[in-house]
XYZ file of C-alpha atoms in Angstrom:
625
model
C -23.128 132.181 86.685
C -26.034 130.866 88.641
C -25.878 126.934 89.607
C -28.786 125.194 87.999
C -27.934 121.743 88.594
C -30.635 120.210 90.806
C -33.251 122.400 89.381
C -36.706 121.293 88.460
C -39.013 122.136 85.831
C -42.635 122.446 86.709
C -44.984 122.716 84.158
C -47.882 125.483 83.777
C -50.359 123.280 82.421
C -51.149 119.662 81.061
C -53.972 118.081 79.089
C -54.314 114.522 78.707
C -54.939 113.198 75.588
C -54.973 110.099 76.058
C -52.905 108.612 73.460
C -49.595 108.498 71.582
C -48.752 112.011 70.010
C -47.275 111.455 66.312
C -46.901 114.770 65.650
C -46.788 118.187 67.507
C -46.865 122.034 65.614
C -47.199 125.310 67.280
C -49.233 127.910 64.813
C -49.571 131.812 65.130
C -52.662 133.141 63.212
C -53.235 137.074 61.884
C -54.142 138.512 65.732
C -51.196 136.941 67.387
C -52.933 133.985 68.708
C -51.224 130.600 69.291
C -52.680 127.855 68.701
C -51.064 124.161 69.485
C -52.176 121.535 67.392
C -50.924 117.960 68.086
C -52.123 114.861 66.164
C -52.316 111.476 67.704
C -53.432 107.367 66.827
C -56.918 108.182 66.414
C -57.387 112.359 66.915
C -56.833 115.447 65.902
C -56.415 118.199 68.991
C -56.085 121.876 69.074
C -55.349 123.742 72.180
C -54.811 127.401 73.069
C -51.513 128.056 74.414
C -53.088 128.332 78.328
C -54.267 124.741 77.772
C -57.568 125.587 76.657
C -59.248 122.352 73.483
C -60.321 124.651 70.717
C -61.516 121.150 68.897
C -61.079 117.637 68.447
C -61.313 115.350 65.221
C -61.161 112.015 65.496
C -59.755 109.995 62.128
C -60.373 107.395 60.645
C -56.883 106.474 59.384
C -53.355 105.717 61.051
C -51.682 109.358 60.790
C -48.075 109.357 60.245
C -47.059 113.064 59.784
C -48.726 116.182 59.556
C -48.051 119.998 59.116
C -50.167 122.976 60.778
C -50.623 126.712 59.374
C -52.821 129.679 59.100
C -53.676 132.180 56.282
C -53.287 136.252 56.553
C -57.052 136.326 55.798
C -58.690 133.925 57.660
C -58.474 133.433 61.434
C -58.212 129.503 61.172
C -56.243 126.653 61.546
C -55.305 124.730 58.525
C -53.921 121.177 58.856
C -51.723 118.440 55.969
C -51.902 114.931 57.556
C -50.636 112.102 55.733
C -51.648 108.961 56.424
C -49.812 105.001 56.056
C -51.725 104.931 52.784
C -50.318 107.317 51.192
C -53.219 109.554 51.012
C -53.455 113.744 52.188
C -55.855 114.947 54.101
C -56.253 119.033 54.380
C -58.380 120.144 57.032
C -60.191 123.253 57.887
C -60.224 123.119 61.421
C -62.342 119.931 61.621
C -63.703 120.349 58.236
C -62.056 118.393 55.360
C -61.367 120.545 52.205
C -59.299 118.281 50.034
C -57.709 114.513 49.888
C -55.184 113.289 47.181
C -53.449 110.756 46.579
C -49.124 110.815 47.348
C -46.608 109.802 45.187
C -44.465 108.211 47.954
C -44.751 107.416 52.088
C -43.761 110.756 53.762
C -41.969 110.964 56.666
C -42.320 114.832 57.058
C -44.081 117.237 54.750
C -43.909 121.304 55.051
C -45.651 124.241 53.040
C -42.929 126.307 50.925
C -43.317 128.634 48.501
C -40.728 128.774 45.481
C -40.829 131.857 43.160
C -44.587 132.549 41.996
C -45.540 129.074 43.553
C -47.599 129.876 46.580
C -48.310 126.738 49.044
C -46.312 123.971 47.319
C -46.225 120.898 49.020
C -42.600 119.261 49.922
C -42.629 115.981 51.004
C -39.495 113.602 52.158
C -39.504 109.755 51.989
C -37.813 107.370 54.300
C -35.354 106.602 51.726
C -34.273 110.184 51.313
C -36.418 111.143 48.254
C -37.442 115.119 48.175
C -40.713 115.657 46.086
C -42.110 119.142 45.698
C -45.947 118.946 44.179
C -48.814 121.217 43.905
C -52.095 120.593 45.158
C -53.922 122.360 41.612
C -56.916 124.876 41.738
C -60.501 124.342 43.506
C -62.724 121.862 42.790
C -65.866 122.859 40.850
C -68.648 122.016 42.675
C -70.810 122.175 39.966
C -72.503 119.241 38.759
C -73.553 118.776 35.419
C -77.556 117.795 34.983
C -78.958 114.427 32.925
C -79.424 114.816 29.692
C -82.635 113.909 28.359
C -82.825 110.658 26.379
C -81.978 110.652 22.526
C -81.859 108.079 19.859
C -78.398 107.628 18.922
C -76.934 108.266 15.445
C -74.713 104.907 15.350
C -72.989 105.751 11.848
C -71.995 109.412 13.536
C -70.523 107.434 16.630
C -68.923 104.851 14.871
C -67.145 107.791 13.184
C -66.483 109.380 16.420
C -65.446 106.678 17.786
C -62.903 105.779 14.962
C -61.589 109.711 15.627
C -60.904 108.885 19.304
C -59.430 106.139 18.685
C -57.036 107.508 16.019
C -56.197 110.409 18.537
C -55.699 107.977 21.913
C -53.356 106.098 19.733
C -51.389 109.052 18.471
C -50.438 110.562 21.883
C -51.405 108.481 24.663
C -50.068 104.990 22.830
C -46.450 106.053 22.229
C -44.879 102.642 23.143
C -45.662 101.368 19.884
C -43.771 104.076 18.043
C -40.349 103.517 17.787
C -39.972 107.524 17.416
C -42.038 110.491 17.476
C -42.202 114.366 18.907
C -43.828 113.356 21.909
C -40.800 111.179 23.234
C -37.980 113.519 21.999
C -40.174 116.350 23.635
C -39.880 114.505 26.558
C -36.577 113.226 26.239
C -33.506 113.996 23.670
C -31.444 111.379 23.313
C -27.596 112.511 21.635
C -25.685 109.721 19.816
C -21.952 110.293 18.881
C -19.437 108.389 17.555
C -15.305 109.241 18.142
C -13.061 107.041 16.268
C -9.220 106.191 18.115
C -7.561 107.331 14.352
C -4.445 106.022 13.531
C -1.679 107.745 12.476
C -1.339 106.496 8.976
C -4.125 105.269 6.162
C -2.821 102.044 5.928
C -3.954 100.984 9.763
C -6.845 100.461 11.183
C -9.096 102.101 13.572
C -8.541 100.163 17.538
C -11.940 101.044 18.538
C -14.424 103.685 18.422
C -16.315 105.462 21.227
C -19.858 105.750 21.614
C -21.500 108.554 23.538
C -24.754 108.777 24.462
C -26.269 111.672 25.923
C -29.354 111.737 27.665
C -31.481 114.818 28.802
C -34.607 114.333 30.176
C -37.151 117.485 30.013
C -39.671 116.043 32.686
C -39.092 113.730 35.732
C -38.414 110.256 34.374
C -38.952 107.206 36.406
C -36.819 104.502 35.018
C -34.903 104.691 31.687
C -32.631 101.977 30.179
C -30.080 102.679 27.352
C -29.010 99.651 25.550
C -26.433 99.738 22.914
C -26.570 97.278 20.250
C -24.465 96.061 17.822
C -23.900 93.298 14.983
C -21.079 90.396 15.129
C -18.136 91.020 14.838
C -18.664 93.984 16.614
C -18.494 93.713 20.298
C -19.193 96.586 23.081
C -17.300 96.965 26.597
C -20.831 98.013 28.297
C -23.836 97.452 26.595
C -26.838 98.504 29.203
C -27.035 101.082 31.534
C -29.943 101.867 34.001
C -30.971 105.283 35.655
C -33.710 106.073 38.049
C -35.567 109.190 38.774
C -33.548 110.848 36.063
C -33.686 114.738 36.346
C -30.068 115.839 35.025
C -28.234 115.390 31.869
C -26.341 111.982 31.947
C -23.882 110.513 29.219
C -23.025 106.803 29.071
C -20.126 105.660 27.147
C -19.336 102.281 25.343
C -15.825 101.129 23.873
C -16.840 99.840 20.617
C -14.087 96.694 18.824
C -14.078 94.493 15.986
C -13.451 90.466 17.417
C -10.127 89.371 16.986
C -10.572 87.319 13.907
C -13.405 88.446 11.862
C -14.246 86.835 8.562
C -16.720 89.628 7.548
C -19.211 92.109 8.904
C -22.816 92.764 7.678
C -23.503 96.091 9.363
C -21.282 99.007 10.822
C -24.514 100.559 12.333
C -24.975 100.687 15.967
C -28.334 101.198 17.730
C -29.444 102.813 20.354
C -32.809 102.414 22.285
C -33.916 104.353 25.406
C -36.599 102.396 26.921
C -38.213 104.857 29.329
C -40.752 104.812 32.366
C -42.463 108.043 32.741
C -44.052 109.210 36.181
C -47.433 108.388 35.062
C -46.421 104.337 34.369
C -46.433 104.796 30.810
C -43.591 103.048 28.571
C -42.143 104.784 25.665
C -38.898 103.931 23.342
C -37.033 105.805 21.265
C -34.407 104.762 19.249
C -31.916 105.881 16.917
C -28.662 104.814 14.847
C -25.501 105.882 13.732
C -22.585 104.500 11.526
C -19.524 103.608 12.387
C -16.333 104.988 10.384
C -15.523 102.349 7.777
C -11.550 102.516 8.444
C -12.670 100.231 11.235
C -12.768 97.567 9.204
C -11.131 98.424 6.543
C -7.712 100.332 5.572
C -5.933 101.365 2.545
C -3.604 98.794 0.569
C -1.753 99.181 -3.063
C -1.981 95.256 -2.952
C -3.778 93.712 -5.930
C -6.069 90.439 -5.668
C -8.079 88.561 -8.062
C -11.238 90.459 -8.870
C -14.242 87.797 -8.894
C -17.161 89.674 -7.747
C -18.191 92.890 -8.864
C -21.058 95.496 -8.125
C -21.912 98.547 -10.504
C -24.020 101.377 -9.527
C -24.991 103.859 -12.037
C -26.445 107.798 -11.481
C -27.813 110.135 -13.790
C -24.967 112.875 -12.355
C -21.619 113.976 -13.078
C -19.236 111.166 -11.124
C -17.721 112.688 -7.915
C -13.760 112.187 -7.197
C -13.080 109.577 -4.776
C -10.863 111.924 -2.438
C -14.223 113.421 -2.036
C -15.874 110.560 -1.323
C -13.319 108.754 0.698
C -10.954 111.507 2.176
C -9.875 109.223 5.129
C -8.109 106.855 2.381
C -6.792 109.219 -0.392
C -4.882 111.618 2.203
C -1.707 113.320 0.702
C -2.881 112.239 -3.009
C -4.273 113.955 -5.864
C -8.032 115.561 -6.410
C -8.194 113.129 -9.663
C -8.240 109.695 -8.086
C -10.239 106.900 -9.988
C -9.476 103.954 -8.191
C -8.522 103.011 -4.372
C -8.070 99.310 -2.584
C -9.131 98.774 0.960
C -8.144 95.929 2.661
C -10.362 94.041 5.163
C -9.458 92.292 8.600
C -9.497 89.025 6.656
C -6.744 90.216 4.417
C -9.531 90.368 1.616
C -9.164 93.658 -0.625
C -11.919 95.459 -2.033
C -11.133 98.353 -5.380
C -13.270 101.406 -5.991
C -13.260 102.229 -9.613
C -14.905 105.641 -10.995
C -15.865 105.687 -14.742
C -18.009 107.869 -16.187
C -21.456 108.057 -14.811
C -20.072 104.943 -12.742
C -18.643 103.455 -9.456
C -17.605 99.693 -9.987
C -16.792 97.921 -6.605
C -14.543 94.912 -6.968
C -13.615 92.104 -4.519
C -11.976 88.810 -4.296
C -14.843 87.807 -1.693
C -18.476 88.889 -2.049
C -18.684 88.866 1.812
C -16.325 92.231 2.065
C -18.360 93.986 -0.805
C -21.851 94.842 1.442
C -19.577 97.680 3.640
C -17.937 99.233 1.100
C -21.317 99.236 -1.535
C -23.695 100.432 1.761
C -20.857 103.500 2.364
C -20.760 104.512 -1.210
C -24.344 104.524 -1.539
C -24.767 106.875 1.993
C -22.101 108.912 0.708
C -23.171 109.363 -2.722
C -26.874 110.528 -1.579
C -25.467 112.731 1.549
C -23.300 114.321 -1.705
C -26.112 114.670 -4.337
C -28.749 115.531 -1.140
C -29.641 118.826 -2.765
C -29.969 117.793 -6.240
C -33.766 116.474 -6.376
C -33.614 114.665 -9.796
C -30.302 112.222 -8.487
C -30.741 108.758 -9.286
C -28.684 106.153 -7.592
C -29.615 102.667 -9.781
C -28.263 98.655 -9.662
C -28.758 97.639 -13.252
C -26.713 94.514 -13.498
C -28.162 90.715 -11.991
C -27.964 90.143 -8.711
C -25.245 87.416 -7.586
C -27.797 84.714 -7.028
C -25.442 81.776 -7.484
C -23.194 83.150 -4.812
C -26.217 83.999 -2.511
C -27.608 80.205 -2.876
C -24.026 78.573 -2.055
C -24.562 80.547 1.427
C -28.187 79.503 1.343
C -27.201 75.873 1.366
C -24.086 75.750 3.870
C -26.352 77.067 6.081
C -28.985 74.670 5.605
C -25.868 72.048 6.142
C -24.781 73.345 9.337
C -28.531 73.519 10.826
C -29.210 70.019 9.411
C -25.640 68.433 10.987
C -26.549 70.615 14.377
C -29.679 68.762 14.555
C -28.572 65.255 13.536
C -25.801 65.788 16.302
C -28.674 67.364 18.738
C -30.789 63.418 17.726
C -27.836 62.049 18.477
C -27.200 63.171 21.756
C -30.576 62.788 22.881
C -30.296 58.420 21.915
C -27.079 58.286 23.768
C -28.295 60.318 26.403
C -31.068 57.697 26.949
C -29.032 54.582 26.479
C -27.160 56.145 29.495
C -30.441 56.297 31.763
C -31.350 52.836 30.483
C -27.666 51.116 31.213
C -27.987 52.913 34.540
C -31.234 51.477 35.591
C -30.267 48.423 34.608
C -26.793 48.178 36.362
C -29.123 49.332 39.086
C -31.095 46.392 39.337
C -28.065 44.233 38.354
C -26.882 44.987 42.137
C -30.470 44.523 43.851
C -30.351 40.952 42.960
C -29.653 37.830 45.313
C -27.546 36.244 42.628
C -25.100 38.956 41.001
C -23.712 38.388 37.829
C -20.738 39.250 35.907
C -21.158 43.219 35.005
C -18.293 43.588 33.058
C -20.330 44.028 29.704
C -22.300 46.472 31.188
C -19.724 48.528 32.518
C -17.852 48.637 29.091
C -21.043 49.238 27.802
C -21.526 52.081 30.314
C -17.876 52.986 29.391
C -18.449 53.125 26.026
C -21.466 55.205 25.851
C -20.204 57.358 28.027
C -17.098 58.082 25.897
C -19.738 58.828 22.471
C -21.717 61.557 25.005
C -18.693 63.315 25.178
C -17.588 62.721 21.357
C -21.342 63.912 20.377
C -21.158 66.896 22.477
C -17.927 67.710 21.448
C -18.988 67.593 18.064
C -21.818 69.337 18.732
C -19.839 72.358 20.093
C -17.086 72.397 17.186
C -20.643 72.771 14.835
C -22.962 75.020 16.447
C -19.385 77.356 16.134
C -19.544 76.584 12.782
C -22.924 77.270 12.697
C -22.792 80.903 13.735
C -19.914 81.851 11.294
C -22.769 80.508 8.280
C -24.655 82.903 9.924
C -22.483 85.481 9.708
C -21.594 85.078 6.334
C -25.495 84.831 5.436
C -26.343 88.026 6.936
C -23.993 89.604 5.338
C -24.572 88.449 1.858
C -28.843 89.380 2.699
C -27.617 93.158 3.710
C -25.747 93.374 0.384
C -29.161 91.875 -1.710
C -31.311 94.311 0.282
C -29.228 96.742 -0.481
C -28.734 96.422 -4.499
C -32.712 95.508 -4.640
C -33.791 99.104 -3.316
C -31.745 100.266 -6.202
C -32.931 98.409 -9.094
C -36.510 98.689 -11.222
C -38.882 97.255 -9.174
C -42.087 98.086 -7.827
C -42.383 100.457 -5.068
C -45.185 98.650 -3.241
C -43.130 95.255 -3.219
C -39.697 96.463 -2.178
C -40.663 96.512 1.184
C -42.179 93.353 0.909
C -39.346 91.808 -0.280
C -37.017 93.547 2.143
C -38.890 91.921 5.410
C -38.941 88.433 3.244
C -35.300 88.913 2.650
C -34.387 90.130 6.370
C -30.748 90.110 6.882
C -31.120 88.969 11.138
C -30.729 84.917 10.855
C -31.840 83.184 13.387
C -32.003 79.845 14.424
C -33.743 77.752 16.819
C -35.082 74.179 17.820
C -37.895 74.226 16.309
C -38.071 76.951 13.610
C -35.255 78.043 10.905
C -34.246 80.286 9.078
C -35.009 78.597 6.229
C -38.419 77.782 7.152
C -39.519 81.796 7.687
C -38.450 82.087 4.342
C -39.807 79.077 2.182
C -43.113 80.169 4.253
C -43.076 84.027 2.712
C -41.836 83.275 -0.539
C -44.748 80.693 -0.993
C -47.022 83.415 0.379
C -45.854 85.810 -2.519
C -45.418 83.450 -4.955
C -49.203 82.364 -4.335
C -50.434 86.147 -4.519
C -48.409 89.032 -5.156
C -46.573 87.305 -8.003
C -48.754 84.853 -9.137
C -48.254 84.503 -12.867
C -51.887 82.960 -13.310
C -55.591 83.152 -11.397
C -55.106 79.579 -10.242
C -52.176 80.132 -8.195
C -53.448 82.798 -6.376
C -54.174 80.457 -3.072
C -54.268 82.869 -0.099
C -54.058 80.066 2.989
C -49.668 79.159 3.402
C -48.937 77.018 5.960
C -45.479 77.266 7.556
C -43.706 73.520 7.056
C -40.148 72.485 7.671
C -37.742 72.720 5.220
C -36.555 69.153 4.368
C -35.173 69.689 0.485
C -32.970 72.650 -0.181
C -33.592 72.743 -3.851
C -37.207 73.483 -3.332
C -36.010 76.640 -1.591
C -33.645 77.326 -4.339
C -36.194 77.095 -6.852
C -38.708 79.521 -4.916
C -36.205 82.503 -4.418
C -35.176 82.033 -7.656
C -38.587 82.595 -8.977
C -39.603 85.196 -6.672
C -36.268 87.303 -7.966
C -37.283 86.917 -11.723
C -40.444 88.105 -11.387
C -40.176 90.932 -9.229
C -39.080 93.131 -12.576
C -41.744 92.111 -14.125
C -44.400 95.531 -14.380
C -47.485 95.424 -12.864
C -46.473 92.939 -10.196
C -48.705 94.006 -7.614
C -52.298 95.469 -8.765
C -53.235 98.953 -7.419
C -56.250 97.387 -5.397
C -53.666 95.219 -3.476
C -51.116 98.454 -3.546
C -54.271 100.682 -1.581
C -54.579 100.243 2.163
C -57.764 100.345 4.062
C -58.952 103.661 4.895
C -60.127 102.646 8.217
C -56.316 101.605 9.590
C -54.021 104.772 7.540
C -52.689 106.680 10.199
C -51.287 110.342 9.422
C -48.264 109.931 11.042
C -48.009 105.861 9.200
C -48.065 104.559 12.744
C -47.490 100.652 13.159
C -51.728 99.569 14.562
C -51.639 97.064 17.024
C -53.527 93.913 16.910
C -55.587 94.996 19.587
C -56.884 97.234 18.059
C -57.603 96.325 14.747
C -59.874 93.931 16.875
C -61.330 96.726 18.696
C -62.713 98.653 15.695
C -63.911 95.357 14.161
C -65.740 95.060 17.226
C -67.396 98.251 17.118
C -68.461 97.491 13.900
C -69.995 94.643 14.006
C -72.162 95.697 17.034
C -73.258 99.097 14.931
C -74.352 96.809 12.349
C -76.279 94.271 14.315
C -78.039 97.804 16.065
C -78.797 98.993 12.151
C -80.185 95.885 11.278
C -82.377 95.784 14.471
C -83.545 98.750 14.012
C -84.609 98.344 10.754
C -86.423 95.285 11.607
C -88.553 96.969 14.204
C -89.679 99.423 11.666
C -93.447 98.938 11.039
């Protein structure tokens, strides 16, 4: 072998370009010609491969990368520079074709070609993200001429414009739908439930697993899954986050009941994908499943006092409850007609068929809303394919029971805020005693402090009481809230069911919603003494006189008052002809085909337009000779 150390490499030719080079490529066009084309700070260059400029272009950007090649049919040089602004820049020799606008900063970018895409544009980002894109067809040079002036038809573009609108909010406005065939077209979202079963009937269910699968049919940005669930329900994870989601993913939650649970208002766990498409727009979808009722309940042959009792009547031949409830009847016979379930709280709950009727008995009416929400799912899931099945409540609803919750509630929220009053004078005579004992010390002549420090001593020690006390009720609070919730499900539930009008059972359903929630300066009660003013005043007025429109939300100071209005408003919602078909019709103008949820915004917007159509009709009538 020869011995090259030592040797020297002299070049054949230079050219001085007289700045940094960024990037360097070395082309070959359809004769066999080479062409070397380097990009600097401020130019473009293209020399033959003795040395020889072919051109210059000088830019008016900072370059950062940039790709060279040539076409088969054209003997030319055709150049991709990117520049710090994310911005493309496609040059014909020193002519530029086309500009457009980069997803992300490249740090390299090459010309592939994958299957029957020809010329699609890869690009690689500092942090390691690989983008393949297309650059579309050729611009249409074509320019469309002015159209003459023309008086406007204003009632044929206020109609137009109402269409447009309708259409923009169907497909491009998707956040506001909760679900629709644009999201799952986009995305499909799989919810599953897998109990841990027991062994035996008489145990319950540990915990269940939820499963949610996500497949995304286009490049997704961000999506969140969030897993939600009512106390005493409780999930190991509740959120999880993806970005740039282009594979199937499943994320999996360990689903419990709390370790002492008085009672449960909902086995139904929700599911919302909250999702950030490539083009910045947000969309949700949600959906819900139920959870297997042996997690909070298992079969017992103990017998309780029955004191509460729901009946539900249907217009079918009864069903056998092995049918119904299979996971509680295993190893018995086909002609079952009654089966106790015991709860977590040691309460027991019987299912009784009769004919042409389920009767659900309890010792508690807090375990009844499970147990009455499953039998009416499975009874309709059963009697899906019959069309004339009727699933009706006929009996009174257990107001007196409902109230008693109604008013420990109010007693907890009034002894939270008397203890939050409280607090808030101590915590003041503190700062105050401070100040002073403050001052006490600045003087020349210091007195005795020692009725200020057992003053200090003492206020200090009914802080700690208060807050104490404070704790031990806002505890107590939340299990009022519990038990409230669930006592509103069960109403909701046995008020869909009974004879009233169509048009007010969803009003009523919103007035009586089952999430209680409590703050500073709003409660519960307040929401509701507001709304069942409002319908008292409108929808159920029982003369002309009472039909005042304007309610004004106020606090809640006397209970009975409250009382008084939800007893009224459930008396008269029987009555026929609660609601008059004038109030029943919606506006024309805002009914959507798909009965979308319109924004404020735009309620605003085509108020808007029509005012200003009008004000143009009347001016132009006025002009009229």
């Amino acid at each position: 072998e020869d011995d090259c150390s030592g040797t020297k490499i002299a070049h054949n030719w230079a050219y001085n370009v007289g700045e940094d080079v960024i990037d360097l490529h070395y082309v070959l066009d359809a004769y066999n010609e080479g062409y070397i084309i380097a990009v600097g700070e401020k130019h473009l260059f293209c020399l033959s491969e003795s040395g020889i400029l072919k051109f210059v272009k000088k830019l008016d950007y900072t370059p950062i990368c940039m790709h060279a090649y040539t076409l088969d049919v054209e003997n030319s040089v055709w150049t991709l520079i990117a520049s710090e602004t994310c911005n493309l820049f496609i040059y014909l020799n020193t002519t530029l074709k086309w500009s457009a606008q980069l997803p992300i900063l490249p740090t390299a970018l090459k010309r592939a070609t994958f299957k029957n895409v020809n010329g699609a544009l890869v690009i690689l980002s500092e942090d390691g993200n690989l983008h393949c894109s297309y650059l579309g067809t050729q611009p249409h040079l074509f320019s469309t001429p002015p159209l003459a002036n023309q008086e406007l038809d204003y009632e044929k573009v206020e109609a137009e414009l109402l269409s447009l609108t309708r259409i923009i909010r169907n497909y491009y406005s998707s956040d506001n739908k909760l679900t629709n065939i644009t999201n799952e077209t986009e995305l499909q979202m799989t919810v599953t439930v897998t109990p841990q079963f027991s062994a035996k009937a008489s145990d319950f269910h540990p915990n269940c697993t939820v499963s949610v699968s996500v497949t995304p049919n286009v490049i997704l940005e961000e999506i969140q899954v969030t897993i939600l669930v009512q106390k005493p329900l409780k999930c190991t994870k509740q959120i999880e986050y993806y970005r740039s989601l282009t594979d199937k993913v499943t994320f999996e939650s360990n689903v419990s009941v709390d370790t002492s649970p008085r009672c449960c208002p909902s086995l139904n766990v929700e599911v919302i994908s909250s999702v950030l498409t490539n083009l910045g727009v947000p969309k949700v979808i949600r959906k819900s499943v139920e959870l297997p009722l042996r997690l909070f309940f298992c079969k017992t042959e103990v017998a309780k006092e029955n004191r509460c009792k729901v009946t539900l009547d249907i217009n079918q031949e009864t069903v056998p409850l092995s049918i119904l409830f299979p996971e509680f009847t295993e190893g018995q016979t086909a002609l079952v007609n009654e089966i106790r379930l015991k709860s977590r709280c040691e309460s027991v709950v019987t299912v009784m068929k009769h004919s042409n009727k389920y009767r659900v008995f309890s010792d508690s009416l807090l375990n009844l809303n499970l147990v009455v929400q499953s039998l009416i799912t499975r009874l309709n899931k059963h009697f899906a394919n019959e069309n004339n099945f009727v699933l009706s409540f006929n009996d009174k609803l257990p107001i007196v029971e409902f109230l008693s919750h109604v008013r420990e509630h109010f007693a907890r929220n009034q002894a939270v805020a008397d203890l939050r009053k409280k607090l808030i004078q101590l915590s003041g005579q503190f700062r105050i005693i401070q100040k002073r004992l403050i001052t006490k010390f600045k003087d020349k002549n210091p007195t005795s402090l020692s009725n200020m420090e057992k003053l200090l001593q003492q206020t200090y020690t009914d802080i700690i009481q208060t807050g104490t006390d404070l704790e031990l009720e806002l505890g107590n609070l939340q299990v009022a809230q519990l038990h409230l919730s669930t006592v509103l499900h069960l109403m909701v539930l046995l008020m869909r069911l009974m004879n009233v009008n169509k048009n007010l059972t969803p009003i009523l359903e919103t007035t009586f919603c089952s999430c209680v929630y409590d703050i500073e300066t709003q409660n519960w009660e307040d929401v509701l003494e507001t709304s069942l003013c409002y319908i008292l005043r409108s929808m159920l007025s029982s003369t002309e006189g009472e039909k005042i429109k304007l309610t004004t939300s106020v606090e809640v100071q006397n209970v009975e008052q409250l009382e008084l209005h939800i007893r009224q408003v459930l008396e008269r919602m029987q009555l026929p002809n609660t609601i008059p078909e004038e109030q029943a019709e919606s506006d024309p103008v805002q009914e959507q085909d798909n009965n979308e949820i319109v924004s404020l915004g735009s309620k605003l917007g085509v108020s808007s337009s029509r005012a200003v159509s009008a004000k143009r009709r009347v001016m132009l009538t006025t002009l009229e000779p």
